[in-house]
Tab-separated table of C-alpha atoms in Angstrom:
chain	number	residue	atom	x	y	z
A	1	MET	CA	-8.489	-16.032	-0.886
A	2	PRO	CA	-7.406	-16.250	-4.546
A	3	GLU	CA	-6.205	-19.588	-5.864
A	4	PRO	CA	-2.401	-20.066	-5.708
A	5	ARG	CA	-2.230	-20.192	-9.508
A	6	SER	CA	-3.762	-16.714	-9.689
A	7	ASN	CA	-1.293	-15.403	-7.117
A	8	GLU	CA	1.614	-16.872	-9.060
A	9	ARG	CA	0.436	-15.269	-12.290
A	10	LEU	CA	0.266	-11.845	-10.632
A	11	ARG	CA	3.683	-12.374	-9.041
A	12	ARG	CA	5.140	-13.081	-12.486
A	13	TYR	CA	3.459	-9.936	-13.812
A	14	TRP	CA	5.085	-7.716	-11.170
A	15	ASP	CA	8.440	-9.482	-11.556
A	16	LYS	CA	8.304	-8.693	-15.270
A	17	HIS	CA	7.550	-5.007	-14.624
A	18	ALA	CA	10.005	-4.522	-11.741
A	19	ARG	CA	12.662	-2.757	-13.809
A	20	SER	CA	10.235	-0.244	-15.331
A	21	TYR	CA	8.230	0.339	-12.134
A	22	ASP	CA	10.269	3.259	-10.787
A	23	ARG	CA	10.063	5.195	-14.044
A	24	GLN	CA	6.298	4.737	-14.241
A	25	MET	CA	5.702	5.641	-10.611
A	26	ARG	CA	7.838	8.778	-10.762
A	27	PHE	CA	5.573	10.058	-13.524
A	28	PHE	CA	2.464	9.418	-11.411
A	29	ASP	CA	4.104	10.876	-8.305
A	30	ARG	CA	4.710	14.103	-10.208
A	31	THR	CA	1.316	14.350	-11.878
A	32	LEU	CA	-1.096	12.702	-9.433
A	33	PHE	CA	0.238	11.961	-5.950
A	34	GLY	CA	2.502	14.951	-5.313
A	35	GLU	CA	4.169	14.849	-1.885
A	36	SER	CA	1.843	12.162	-0.559
A	37	ARG	CA	4.599	9.596	-0.033
A	38	THR	CA	6.398	12.086	2.194
A	39	TRP	CA	3.132	12.855	3.995
A	40	VAL	CA	2.764	9.163	4.853
A	41	CYS	CA	6.339	8.213	5.669
A	42	SER	CA	7.137	11.287	7.756
A	43	GLN	CA	4.447	10.212	10.259
A	44	ALA	CA	5.917	6.735	10.794
A	45	ASP	CA	7.388	6.073	14.222
A	46	GLY	CA	8.956	3.252	16.225
A	47	ASP	CA	8.780	-0.270	14.822
A	48	VAL	CA	7.440	0.249	11.299
A	49	LEU	CA	6.103	-2.291	8.814
A	50	GLU	CA	5.711	-1.303	5.185
A	51	VAL	CA	3.362	-3.696	3.415
A	52	ALA	CA	4.101	-4.252	-0.295
A	53	ILE	CA	7.287	-2.207	-0.195
A	54	GLY	CA	7.828	-2.753	-3.925
A	55	THR	CA	11.144	-1.384	-5.159
A	56	GLY	CA	11.626	0.674	-2.008
A	57	LEU	CA	10.712	4.110	-3.346
A	58	ASN	CA	9.680	5.129	0.184
A	59	LEU	CA	12.978	4.154	1.797
A	60	PRO	CA	14.617	7.622	1.709
A	61	LEU	CA	11.479	9.259	3.138
A	62	TYR	CA	11.349	7.616	6.579
A	63	PRO	CA	12.644	9.430	9.679
A	64	PRO	CA	16.128	8.226	10.693
A	65	GLY	CA	15.037	6.660	13.984
A	66	VAL	CA	12.445	4.179	12.727
A	67	ARG	CA	13.110	0.439	12.815
A	68	LEU	CA	11.865	-0.611	9.414
A	69	THR	CA	10.553	-3.946	8.207
A	70	GLY	CA	9.216	-4.388	4.686
A	71	ILE	CA	7.463	-7.218	2.882
A	72	GLU	CA	6.980	-7.710	-0.836
A	73	TRP	CA	5.672	-10.724	-2.768
A	74	SER	CA	7.578	-9.995	-6.008
A	75	PRO	CA	11.159	-11.308	-5.678
A	76	GLN	CA	12.393	-9.035	-8.469
A	77	MET	CA	10.940	-5.902	-6.879
A	78	LEU	CA	12.281	-6.958	-3.500
A	79	ALA	CA	15.782	-7.338	-4.963
A	80	ILE	CA	15.638	-3.719	-6.178
A	81	ALA	CA	14.426	-2.563	-2.746
A	82	ARG	CA	17.349	-4.326	-1.060
A	83	ARG	CA	19.843	-2.665	-3.415
A	84	ARG	CA	18.234	0.705	-2.755
A	85	ALA	CA	18.448	0.198	1.022
A	86	ASP	CA	22.152	-0.660	0.698
A	87	GLU	CA	22.820	2.414	-1.442
A	88	LEU	CA	21.026	4.632	1.076
A	89	GLY	CA	22.729	3.029	4.068
A	90	ARG	CA	19.262	2.305	5.430
A	91	THR	CA	19.038	-0.635	7.811
A	92	ALA	CA	15.836	-2.528	7.056
A	93	ASP	CA	14.543	-6.075	7.359
A	94	LEU	CA	13.225	-6.676	3.841
A	95	ARG	CA	11.653	-10.054	3.212
A	96	GLU	CA	9.339	-11.832	0.798
A	97	GLY	CA	5.783	-12.142	2.098
A	98	ASP	CA	2.081	-11.896	1.370
A	99	ALA	CA	0.066	-8.893	2.551
A	100	GLN	CA	-2.960	-11.170	2.916
A	101	ALA	CA	-1.160	-13.395	5.462
A	102	LEU	CA	1.485	-11.307	7.225
A	103	PRO	CA	4.217	-13.449	8.837
A	104	PHE	CA	4.242	-11.496	12.097
A	105	ALA	CA	2.766	-11.849	15.569
A	106	ASP	CA	-0.221	-9.842	16.731
A	107	ALA	CA	0.535	-6.290	17.918
A	108	ALA	CA	4.111	-6.325	16.607
A	109	PHE	CA	4.398	-2.818	15.106
A	110	ASP	CA	3.889	0.791	16.167
A	111	THR	CA	3.160	1.905	12.600
A	112	VAL	CA	1.969	0.086	9.489
A	113	VAL	CA	2.394	1.778	6.090
A	114	CYS	CA	0.980	0.822	2.704
A	115	THR	CA	1.289	3.125	-0.302
A	116	LEU	CA	-0.178	2.583	-3.760
A	117	SER	CA	-0.482	-1.169	-3.316
A	118	LEU	CA	-3.951	-1.978	-1.969
A	119	CYS	CA	-5.210	-1.387	-5.498
A	120	ALA	CA	-3.311	-4.494	-6.651
A	121	ILE	CA	-3.493	-6.827	-3.643
A	122	PRO	CA	-6.067	-9.497	-4.588
A	123	ASP	CA	-8.019	-9.328	-1.297
A	124	ASP	CA	-7.636	-5.770	0.004
A	125	GLN	CA	-10.115	-6.357	2.836
A	126	ARG	CA	-8.060	-9.262	4.143
A	127	ALA	CA	-4.846	-7.241	3.792
A	128	ILE	CA	-6.228	-4.398	5.902
A	129	ALA	CA	-7.443	-6.868	8.526
A	130	GLU	CA	-3.890	-8.265	8.664
A	131	MET	CA	-2.432	-4.761	8.994
A	132	SER	CA	-4.759	-4.094	11.907
A	133	ARG	CA	-3.848	-7.415	13.521
A	134	VAL	CA	-0.098	-6.727	13.587
A	135	LEU	CA	-0.583	-3.132	14.751
A	136	LYS	CA	-0.048	-2.419	18.434
A	137	PRO	CA	-2.887	-0.840	20.428
A	138	SER	CA	-2.645	2.947	19.931
A	139	GLY	CA	-0.510	2.276	16.828
A	140	ARG	CA	-1.101	4.055	13.521
A	141	LEU	CA	-2.066	2.819	10.079
A	142	LEU	CA	-0.933	5.119	7.242
A	143	LEU	CA	-2.342	4.560	3.744
A	144	LEU	CA	-2.036	6.168	0.328
A	145	ASP	CA	-3.801	4.907	-2.783
A	146	HIS	CA	-5.854	5.741	-5.824
A	147	ILE	CA	-9.512	4.947	-5.213
A	148	SER	CA	-12.987	5.197	-6.679
A	149	SER	CA	-13.514	8.841	-7.628
A	150	SER	CA	-16.089	11.020	-5.895
A	151	ALA	CA	-17.237	12.241	-9.358
A	152	TRP	CA	-19.478	9.809	-11.236
A	153	PRO	CA	-18.172	10.644	-14.745
A	154	VAL	CA	-14.657	9.795	-13.555
A	155	ARG	CA	-15.926	6.582	-11.943
A	156	ALA	CA	-17.430	5.579	-15.276
A	157	ILE	CA	-14.030	6.021	-16.938
A	158	GLN	CA	-12.342	4.100	-14.135
A	159	ARG	CA	-14.768	1.237	-14.623
A	160	LEU	CA	-13.881	1.062	-18.321
A	161	ILE	CA	-10.143	1.137	-17.576
A	162	GLU	CA	-10.594	-1.725	-15.100
A	163	LEU	CA	-11.762	-3.937	-17.959
A	164	VAL	CA	-8.093	-3.935	-18.997
A	165	THR	CA	-6.122	-3.399	-15.764
A	166	VAL	CA	-7.831	-6.031	-13.598
A	167	PRO	CA	-7.359	-8.993	-15.984
A	168	LEU	CA	-3.874	-7.814	-16.970
A	169	GLY	CA	-2.242	-7.074	-13.618
A	170	GLY	CA	-4.959	-7.297	-10.988
A	171	GLU	CA	-5.022	-3.514	-10.575
A	172	HIS	CA	-8.336	-2.104	-9.309
A	173	LEU	CA	-9.405	1.532	-9.639
A	174	LEU	CA	-12.721	1.468	-7.774
A	175	ARG	CA	-11.712	0.287	-4.316
A	176	ARG	CA	-12.473	2.169	-1.090
A	177	PRO	CA	-9.918	1.237	1.621
A	178	LEU	CA	-11.555	3.621	4.094
A	179	ARG	CA	-14.522	1.266	4.526
A	180	HIS	CA	-12.292	-1.663	5.457
A	181	VAL	CA	-10.271	0.461	7.885
A	182	GLN	CA	-13.455	1.593	9.622
A	183	ALA	CA	-14.736	-1.997	9.722
A	184	GLN	CA	-11.626	-2.920	11.736
A	185	GLY	CA	-12.603	-0.353	14.358
A	186	LEU	CA	-9.688	1.998	13.735
A	187	LYS	CA	-10.244	5.683	14.417
A	188	ILE	CA	-9.695	7.925	11.386
A	189	GLU	CA	-7.474	10.805	12.503
A	190	GLN	CA	-6.844	12.430	9.137
A	191	ARG	CA	-8.153	11.854	5.637
A	192	ASP	CA	-7.453	13.787	2.455
A	193	GLN	CA	-9.069	13.119	-0.917
A	194	PHE	CA	-8.034	15.080	-4.015
A	195	LYS	CA	-7.508	15.005	-7.797
A	196	LEU	CA	-11.260	14.591	-8.480
A	197	GLY	CA	-11.414	12.238	-5.522
A	198	ILE	CA	-9.094	9.722	-7.189
A	199	VAL	CA	-6.334	9.969	-4.574
A	200	GLU	CA	-6.863	9.252	-0.882
A	201	ARG	CA	-4.411	9.349	1.986
A	202	LEU	CA	-5.397	8.596	5.534
A	203	ALA	CA	-4.046	8.126	9.033
A	204	ALA	CA	-5.938	5.902	11.471
A	205	ARG	CA	-5.226	4.758	15.017
A	206	LYS	CA	-5.944	1.405	16.616
A	207	PRO	CA	-7.853	1.845	19.888
A	208	ALA	CA	-6.177	0.841	23.126
A	209	PRO	CA	-7.782	-1.988	25.143
A	210	GLY	CA	-10.873	-0.775	26.963
A	211	SER	CA	-11.043	2.408	24.929
A	212	THR	CA	-14.483	3.612	23.795
A	213	ASP	CA	-12.941	6.058	21.321
A	214	ARG	CA	-13.949	4.620	17.967
């Protein structure tokens, strides 16, 4: 796990950028991610946990019947998410927390969602292990992120960009969440990769006890 001082520095970084985050992400949603947030959130069901909920851009996209919990480690981003939930009339338990040490019991949620955040969580492998832990058997993990491209010239550019983005805000461009999801034994039900392989969205299910379906 990263040292607390490193975590605090990154928290300050995201607090500082909280007010401009929505404007930046709307540009990338239009040009890179398309309707992927809707693709993820529309599949959520039952007791739902969104990890790293940020400013709550996904809040209007969830089906009406879900019981939503969200965690976020930036207090300033969380404050914006709470205001957005109030404006939408969306009931949600939004609290400060760390994706690498989720403050929930094992098997607490039917669905776990994480969009465009694993790239900036210091230990993405640990975060996915935590998501799997709090997921009920037969529950679904729904992820969206930018990842290491399937085209080597693009990967070379990503590696150069990381020389700036990783030291500045801890944002990684070459991660592969799929490998960590598979390592947890979750069954991949759907996976899409597009925009030169930069964008990946996937749905995976946690096996029920005694199941051999891996």
